[in-house]
CSV table of C-alpha atoms and ligand atoms in Angstrom, one decimal:
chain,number,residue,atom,x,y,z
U,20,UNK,CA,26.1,17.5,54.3
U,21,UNK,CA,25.2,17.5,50.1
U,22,UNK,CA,27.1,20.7,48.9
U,23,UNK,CA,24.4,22.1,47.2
U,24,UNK,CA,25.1,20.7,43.9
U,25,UNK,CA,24.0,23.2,40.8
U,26,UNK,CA,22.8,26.1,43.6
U,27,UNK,CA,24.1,29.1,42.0
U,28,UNK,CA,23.5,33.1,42.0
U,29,UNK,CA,21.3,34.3,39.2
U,30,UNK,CA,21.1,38.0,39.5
U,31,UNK,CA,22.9,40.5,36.8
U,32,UNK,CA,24.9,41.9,39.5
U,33,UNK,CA,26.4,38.6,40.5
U,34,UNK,CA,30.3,37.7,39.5
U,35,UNK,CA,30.6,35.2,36.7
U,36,UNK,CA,32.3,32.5,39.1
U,37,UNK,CA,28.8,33.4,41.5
U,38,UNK,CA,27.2,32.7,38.5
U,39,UNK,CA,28.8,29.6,37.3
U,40,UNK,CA,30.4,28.1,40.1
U,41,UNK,CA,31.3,25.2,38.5
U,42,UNK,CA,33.6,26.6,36.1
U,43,UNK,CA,36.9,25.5,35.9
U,44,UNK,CA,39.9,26.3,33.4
U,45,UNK,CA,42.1,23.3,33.1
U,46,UNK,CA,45.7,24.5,32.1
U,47,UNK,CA,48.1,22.2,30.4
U,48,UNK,CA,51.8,23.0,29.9
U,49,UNK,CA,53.1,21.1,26.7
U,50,UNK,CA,57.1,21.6,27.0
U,51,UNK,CA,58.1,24.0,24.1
U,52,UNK,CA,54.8,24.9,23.1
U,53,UNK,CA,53.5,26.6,26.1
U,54,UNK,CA,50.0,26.0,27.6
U,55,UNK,CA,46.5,24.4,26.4
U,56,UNK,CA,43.2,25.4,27.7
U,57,UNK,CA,40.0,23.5,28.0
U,58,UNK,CA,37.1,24.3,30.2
U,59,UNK,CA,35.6,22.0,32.8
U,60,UNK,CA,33.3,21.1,35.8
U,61,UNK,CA,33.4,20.5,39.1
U,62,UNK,CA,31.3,17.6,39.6
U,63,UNK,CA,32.6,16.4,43.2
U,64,UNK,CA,34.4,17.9,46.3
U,65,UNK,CA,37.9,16.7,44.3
U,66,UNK,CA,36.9,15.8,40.4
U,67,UNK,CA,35.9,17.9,37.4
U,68,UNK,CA,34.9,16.2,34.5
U,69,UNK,CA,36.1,17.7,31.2
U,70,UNK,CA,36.9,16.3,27.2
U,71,UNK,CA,39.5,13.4,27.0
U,72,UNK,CA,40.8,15.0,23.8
U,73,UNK,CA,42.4,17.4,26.0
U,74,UNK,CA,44.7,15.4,27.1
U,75,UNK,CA,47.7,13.5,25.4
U,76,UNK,CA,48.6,10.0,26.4
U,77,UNK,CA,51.8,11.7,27.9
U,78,UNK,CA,50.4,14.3,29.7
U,79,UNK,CA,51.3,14.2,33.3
U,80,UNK,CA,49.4,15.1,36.5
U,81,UNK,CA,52.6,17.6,37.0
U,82,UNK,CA,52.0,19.5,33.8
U,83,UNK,CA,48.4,20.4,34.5
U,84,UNK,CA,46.7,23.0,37.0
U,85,UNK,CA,43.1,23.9,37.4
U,86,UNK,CA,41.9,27.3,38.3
U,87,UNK,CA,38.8,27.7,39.7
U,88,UNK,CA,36.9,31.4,39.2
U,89,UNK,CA,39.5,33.9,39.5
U,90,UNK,CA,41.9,33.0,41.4
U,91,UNK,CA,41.9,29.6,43.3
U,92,UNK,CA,44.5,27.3,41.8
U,93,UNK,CA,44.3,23.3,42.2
U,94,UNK,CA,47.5,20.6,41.3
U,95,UNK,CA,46.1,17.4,39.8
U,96,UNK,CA,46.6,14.6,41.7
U,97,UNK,CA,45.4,12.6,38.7
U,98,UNK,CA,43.5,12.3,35.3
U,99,UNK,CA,41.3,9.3,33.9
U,100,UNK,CA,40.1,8.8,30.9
U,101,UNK,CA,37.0,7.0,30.1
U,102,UNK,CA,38.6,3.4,29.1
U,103,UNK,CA,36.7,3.4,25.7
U,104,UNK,CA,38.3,6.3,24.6
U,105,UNK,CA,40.2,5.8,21.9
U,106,UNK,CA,40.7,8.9,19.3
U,107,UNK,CA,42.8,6.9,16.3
U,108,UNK,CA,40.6,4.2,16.7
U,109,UNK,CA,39.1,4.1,13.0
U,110,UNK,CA,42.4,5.7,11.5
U,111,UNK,CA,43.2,2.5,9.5
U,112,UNK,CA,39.4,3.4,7.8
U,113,UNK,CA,40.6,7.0,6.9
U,114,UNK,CA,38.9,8.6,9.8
U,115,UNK,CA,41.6,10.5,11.6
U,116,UNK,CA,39.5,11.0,14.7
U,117,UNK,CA,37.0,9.6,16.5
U,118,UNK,CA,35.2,10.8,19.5
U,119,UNK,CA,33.1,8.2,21.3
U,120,UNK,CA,33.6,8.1,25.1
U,121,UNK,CA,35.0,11.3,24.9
U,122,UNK,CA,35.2,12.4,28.9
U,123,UNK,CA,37.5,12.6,31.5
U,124,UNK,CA,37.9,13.2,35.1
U,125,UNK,CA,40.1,15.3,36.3
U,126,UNK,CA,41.2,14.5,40.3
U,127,UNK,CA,42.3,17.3,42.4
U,128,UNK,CA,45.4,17.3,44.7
U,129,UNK,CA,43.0,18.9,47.6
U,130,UNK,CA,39.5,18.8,48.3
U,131,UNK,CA,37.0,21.9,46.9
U,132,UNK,CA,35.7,23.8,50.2
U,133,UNK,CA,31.9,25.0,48.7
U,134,UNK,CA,31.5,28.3,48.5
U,135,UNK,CA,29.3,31.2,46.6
U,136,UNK,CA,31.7,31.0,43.6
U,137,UNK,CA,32.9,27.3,44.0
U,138,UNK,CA,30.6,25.1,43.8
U,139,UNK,CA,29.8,21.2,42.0
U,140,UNK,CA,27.1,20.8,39.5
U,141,UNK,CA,24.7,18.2,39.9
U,142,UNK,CA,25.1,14.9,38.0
U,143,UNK,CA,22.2,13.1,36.5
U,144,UNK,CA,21.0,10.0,38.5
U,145,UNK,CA,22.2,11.5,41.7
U,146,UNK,CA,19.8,13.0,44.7
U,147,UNK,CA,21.2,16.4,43.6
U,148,UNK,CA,19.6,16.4,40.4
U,149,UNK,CA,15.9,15.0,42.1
U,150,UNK,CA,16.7,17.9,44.4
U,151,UNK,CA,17.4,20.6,41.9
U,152,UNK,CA,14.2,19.3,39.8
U,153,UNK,CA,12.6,19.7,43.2
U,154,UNK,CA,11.5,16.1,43.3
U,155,UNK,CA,10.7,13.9,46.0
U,156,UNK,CA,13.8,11.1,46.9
U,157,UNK,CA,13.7,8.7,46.9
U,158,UNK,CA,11.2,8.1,44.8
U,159,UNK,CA,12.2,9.9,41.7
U,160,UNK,CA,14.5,7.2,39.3
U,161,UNK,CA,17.1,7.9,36.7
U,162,UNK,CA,14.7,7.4,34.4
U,163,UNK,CA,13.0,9.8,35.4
U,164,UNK,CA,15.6,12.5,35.3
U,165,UNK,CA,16.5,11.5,31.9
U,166,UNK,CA,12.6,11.8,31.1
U,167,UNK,CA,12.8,15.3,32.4
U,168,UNK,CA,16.3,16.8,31.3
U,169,UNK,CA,16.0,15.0,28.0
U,170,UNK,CA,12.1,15.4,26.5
U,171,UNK,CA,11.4,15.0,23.2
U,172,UNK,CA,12.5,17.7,19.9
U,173,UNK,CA,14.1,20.7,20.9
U,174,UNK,CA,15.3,20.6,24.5
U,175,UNK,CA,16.5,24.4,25.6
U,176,UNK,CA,19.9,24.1,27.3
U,177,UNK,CA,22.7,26.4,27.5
U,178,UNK,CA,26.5,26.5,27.5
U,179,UNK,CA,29.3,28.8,29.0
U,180,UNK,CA,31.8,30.5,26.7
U,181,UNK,CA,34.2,32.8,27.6
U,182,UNK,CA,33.5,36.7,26.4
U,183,UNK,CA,35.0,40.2,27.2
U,184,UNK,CA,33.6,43.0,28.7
U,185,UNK,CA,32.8,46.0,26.8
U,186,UNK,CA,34.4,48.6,29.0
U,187,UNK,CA,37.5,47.5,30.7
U,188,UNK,CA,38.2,44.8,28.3
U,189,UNK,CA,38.1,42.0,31.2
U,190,UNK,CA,37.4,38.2,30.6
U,191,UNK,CA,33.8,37.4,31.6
U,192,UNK,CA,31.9,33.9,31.2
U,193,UNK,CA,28.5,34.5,28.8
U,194,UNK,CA,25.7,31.6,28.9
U,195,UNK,CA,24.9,30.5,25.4
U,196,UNK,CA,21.5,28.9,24.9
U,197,UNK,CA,21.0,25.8,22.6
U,198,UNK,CA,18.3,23.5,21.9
U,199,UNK,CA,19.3,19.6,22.3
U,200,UNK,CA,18.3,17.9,19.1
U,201,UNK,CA,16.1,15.1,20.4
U,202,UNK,CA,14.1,13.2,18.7
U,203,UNK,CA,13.4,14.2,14.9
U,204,UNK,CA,15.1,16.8,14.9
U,205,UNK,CA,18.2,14.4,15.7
U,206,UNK,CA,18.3,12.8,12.2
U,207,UNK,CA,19.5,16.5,10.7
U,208,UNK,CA,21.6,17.6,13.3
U,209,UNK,CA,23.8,14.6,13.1
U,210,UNK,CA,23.7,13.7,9.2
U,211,UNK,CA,26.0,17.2,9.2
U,212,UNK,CA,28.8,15.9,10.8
U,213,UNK,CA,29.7,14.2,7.5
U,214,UNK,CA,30.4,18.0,6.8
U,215,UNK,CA,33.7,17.6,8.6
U,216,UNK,CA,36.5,18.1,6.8
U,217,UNK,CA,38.3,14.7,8.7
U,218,UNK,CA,35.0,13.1,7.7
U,219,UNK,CA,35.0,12.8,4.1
U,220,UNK,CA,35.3,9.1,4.1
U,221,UNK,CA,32.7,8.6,6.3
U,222,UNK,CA,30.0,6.3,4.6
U,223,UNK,CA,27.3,5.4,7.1
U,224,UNK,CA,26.8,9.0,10.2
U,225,UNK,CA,26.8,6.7,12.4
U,226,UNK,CA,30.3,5.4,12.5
U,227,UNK,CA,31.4,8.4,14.0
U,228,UNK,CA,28.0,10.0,15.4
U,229,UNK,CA,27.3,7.4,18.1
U,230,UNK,CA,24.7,6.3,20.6
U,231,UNK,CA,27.1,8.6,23.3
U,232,UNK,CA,26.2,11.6,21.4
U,233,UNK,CA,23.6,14.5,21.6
U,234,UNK,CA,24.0,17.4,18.7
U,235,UNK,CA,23.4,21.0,19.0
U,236,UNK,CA,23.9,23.5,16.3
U,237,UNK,CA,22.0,24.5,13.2
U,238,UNK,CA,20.0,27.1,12.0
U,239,UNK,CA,16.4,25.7,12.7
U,240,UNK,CA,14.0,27.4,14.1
U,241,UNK,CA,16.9,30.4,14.8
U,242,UNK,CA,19.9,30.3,14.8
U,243,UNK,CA,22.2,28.3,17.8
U,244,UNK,CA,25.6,29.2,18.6
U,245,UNK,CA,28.3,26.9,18.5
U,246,UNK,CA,31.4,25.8,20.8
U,247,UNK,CA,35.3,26.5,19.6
U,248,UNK,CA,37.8,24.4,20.3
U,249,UNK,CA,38.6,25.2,24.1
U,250,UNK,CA,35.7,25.2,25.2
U,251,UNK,CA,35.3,21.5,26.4
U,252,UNK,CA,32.1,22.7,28.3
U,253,UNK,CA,29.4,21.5,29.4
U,254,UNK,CA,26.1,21.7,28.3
U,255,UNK,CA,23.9,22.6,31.1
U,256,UNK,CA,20.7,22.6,31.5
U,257,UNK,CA,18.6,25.7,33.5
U,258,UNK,CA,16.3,24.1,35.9
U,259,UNK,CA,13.1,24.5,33.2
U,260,UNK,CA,10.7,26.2,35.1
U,261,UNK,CA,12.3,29.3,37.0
U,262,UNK,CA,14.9,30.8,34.6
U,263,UNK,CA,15.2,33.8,36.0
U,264,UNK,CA,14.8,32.9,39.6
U,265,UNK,CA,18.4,31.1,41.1
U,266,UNK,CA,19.6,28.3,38.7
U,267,UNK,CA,19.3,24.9,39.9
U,268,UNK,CA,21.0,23.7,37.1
U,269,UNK,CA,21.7,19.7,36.1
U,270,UNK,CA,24.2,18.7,33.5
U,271,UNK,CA,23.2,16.3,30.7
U,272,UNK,CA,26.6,16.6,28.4
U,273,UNK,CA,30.1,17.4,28.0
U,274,UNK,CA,31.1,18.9,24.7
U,275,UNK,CA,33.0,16.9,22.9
U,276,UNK,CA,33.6,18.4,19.4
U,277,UNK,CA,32.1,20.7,16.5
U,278,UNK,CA,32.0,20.7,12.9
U,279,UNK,CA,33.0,23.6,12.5
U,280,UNK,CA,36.0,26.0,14.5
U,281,UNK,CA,34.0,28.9,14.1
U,282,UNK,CA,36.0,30.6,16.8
U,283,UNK,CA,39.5,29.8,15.1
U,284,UNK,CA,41.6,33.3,14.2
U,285,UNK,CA,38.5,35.5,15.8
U,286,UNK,CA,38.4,37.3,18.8
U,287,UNK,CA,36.4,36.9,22.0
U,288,UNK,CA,32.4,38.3,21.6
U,289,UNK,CA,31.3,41.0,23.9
U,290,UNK,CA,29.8,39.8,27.1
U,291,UNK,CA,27.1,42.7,27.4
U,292,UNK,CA,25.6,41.9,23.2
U,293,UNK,CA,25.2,38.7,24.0
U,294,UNK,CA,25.4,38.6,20.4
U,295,UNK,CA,25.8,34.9,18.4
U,296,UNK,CA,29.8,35.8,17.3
U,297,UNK,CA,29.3,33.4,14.6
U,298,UNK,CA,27.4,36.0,12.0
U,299,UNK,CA,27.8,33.5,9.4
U,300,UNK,CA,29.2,30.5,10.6
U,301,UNK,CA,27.0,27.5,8.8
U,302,UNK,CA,23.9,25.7,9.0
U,303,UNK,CA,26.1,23.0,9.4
U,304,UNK,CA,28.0,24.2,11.8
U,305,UNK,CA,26.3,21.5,14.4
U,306,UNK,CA,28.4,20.5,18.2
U,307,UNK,CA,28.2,17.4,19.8
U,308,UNK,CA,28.1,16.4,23.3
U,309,UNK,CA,28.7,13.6,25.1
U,310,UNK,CA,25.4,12.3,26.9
U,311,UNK,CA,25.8,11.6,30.4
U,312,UNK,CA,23.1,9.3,30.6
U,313,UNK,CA,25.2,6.7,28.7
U,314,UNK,CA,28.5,6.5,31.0
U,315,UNK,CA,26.6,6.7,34.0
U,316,UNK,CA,28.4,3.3,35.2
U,317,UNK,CA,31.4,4.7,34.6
U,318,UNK,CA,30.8,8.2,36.8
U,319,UNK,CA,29.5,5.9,39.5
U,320,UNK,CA,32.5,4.0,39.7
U,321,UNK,CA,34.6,6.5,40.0
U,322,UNK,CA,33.1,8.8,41.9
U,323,UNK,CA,32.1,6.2,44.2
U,324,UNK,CA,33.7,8.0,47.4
U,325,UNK,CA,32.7,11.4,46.6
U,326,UNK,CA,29.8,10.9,48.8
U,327,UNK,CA,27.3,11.8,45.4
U,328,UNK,CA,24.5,9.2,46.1
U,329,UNK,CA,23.3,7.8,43.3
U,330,UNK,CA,20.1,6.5,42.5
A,1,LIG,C1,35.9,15.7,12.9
A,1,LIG,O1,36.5,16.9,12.5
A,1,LIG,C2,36.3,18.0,13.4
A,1,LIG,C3,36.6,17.6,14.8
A,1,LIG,C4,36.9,18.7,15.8
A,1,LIG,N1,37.0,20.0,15.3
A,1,LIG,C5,37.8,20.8,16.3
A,1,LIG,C6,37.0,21.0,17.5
A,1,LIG,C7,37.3,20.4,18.7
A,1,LIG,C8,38.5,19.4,18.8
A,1,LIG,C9,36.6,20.6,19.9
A,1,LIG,C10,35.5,21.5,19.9
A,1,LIG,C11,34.8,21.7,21.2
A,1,LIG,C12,35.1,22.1,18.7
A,1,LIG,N2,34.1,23.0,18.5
A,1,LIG,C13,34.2,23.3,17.2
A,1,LIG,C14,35.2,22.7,16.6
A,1,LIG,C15,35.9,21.9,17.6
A,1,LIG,C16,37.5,20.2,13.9
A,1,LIG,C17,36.9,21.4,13.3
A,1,LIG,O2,37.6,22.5,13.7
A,1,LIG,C18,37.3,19.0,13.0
């Protein structure tokens, strides 16, 4: 039977995990310098899908764990990288890191049993997207769902950052909204990257702003709040019409990297403001994410026995 994909608790009293079921923590040990955190998805009954950049070439499937909410703890039984991945690729041209095709899967040692708080989020081009835009299948395309999740201008979307809670000081998971920078708001959103400090020799945006990307970030109309390092989230978007009622949610992107750290040296924001903790951090200050719409053959293939059905 589907698991549900994206079905999700939306009231205040629910846990975070309830909330986000999806939310993983991938844990890498690097010998001598302890562990590395990046945050992930589960996309499947055994893969999450996360940032390559976590990874190293030498990282082994040994060295990494996944937790999932709390407390339930996964072995890897393997990590892939997209094949076009390639972050020194544009070194020799004084870029010291390049981004495209910045996704990976990450494959379980055991298989995810669905639950309340563990739960996959629906892919685009999949029946569990047409079902969480409560759409008829089969007839609804891919096209369609990228017409949908990705309209024109400002798309609202949100992300999940870590955040403490006010009182006892515990870790909790805090949605940030966003607005997707489609169309002409694009052209602004992505002409700051060149604000990078790895990007001053950066002629022409696109060289490192590619056709994989959507941008986030900015100050325009208010202000959006922006990812750390870490955080190799997901941009997620709320099923658009019934916010408040339970999420159906769909992912469009994977965050992939920021201009701007604005997280670096600062400590967590409280769950319960809500509050942007950037006070400050730069117009510039954009994020960008990789766009799930254009590595859809690559999902497909490799999450062909995951029972997904894609369109
Ligand atoms: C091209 O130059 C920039 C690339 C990446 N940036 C680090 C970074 C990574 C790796 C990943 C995520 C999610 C980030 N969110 C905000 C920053 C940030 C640094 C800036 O700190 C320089």
């Amino acid at each position: 039977v589907l698991s549900m994909c994206g079905l999700a608790k939306e009231h205040t009293q629910a846990r975070d995990q309830e909330k986000n079921p999806w939310h993983v923590t991938i844990s890498i040990r690097r010998t001598g310098r302890g562990f590395e955190h990046c945050k992930g998805a589960l996309v499947s009954e055994y893969y999450v899908l996360t940032a390559a950049h976590c990874f190293t070439i030498v990282d082994r499937a040994e060295e990494i764990q996944v937790t999932l909410g709390e407390n339930q703890r996964f072995e890897v039984a393997a990590v892939r990288s997209h094949p076009l991945y390639q972050i020194g690729k544009l070194k020799d041209r004084g870029i010291p890191e390049f981004y495209d095709y910045d996704v990976a899967l990450v494959k379980l040692s055991k298989k995810v049993i669905p639950s309340v708080s563990a739960r996959p989020i629906c892919l685009p081009c999949t029946a569990g997207t047409t079902r969480a835009l409560r759409k008829p299948h089969p007839q609804t395309t891919c096209r369609n769902h990228e017409e949908l999740l990705l309209t024109i201008g400002n798309v609202p979307s949100f992300f999940v950052t870590d955040c403490k809670h006010e009182d006892q000081q515990a870790k909790g998971l805090s949605r940030r909204t966003v607005k997707i920078r489609n169309s002409e708001k694009k052209i602004g959103c992505e002409a700051d990257a060149k604000k990078a400090s790895q990007y001053v020799n950066v002629t022409d945006v696109s060289q490192v702003v590619t056709e994989r990307f959507l941008c986030t970030g900015g100050a325009d109309p208010e202000v959006d709040p922006n990812t750390c390092k870490g955080e190799e989230q997901h941009l997620l978007l709320g099923h658009p019409r019934n916010h408040n009622r339970g999420c159906l949610c769909g992912l469009v992107g994977v965050i992939s990297w920021g201009v701007v750290d604005v997280c670096r040296n600062r400590k967590l924001p409280v769950c319960e403001t809500g509050r942007n903790r950037h006070e400050g951090s730069p117009a510039y200050a954009r994020d960008f994410h990789i766009n799930l719409f254009k590595i859809l053959p690559w999902l497909k293939e490799e999450l062909r026995d995951e029972g997904l059905d894609f369109l």
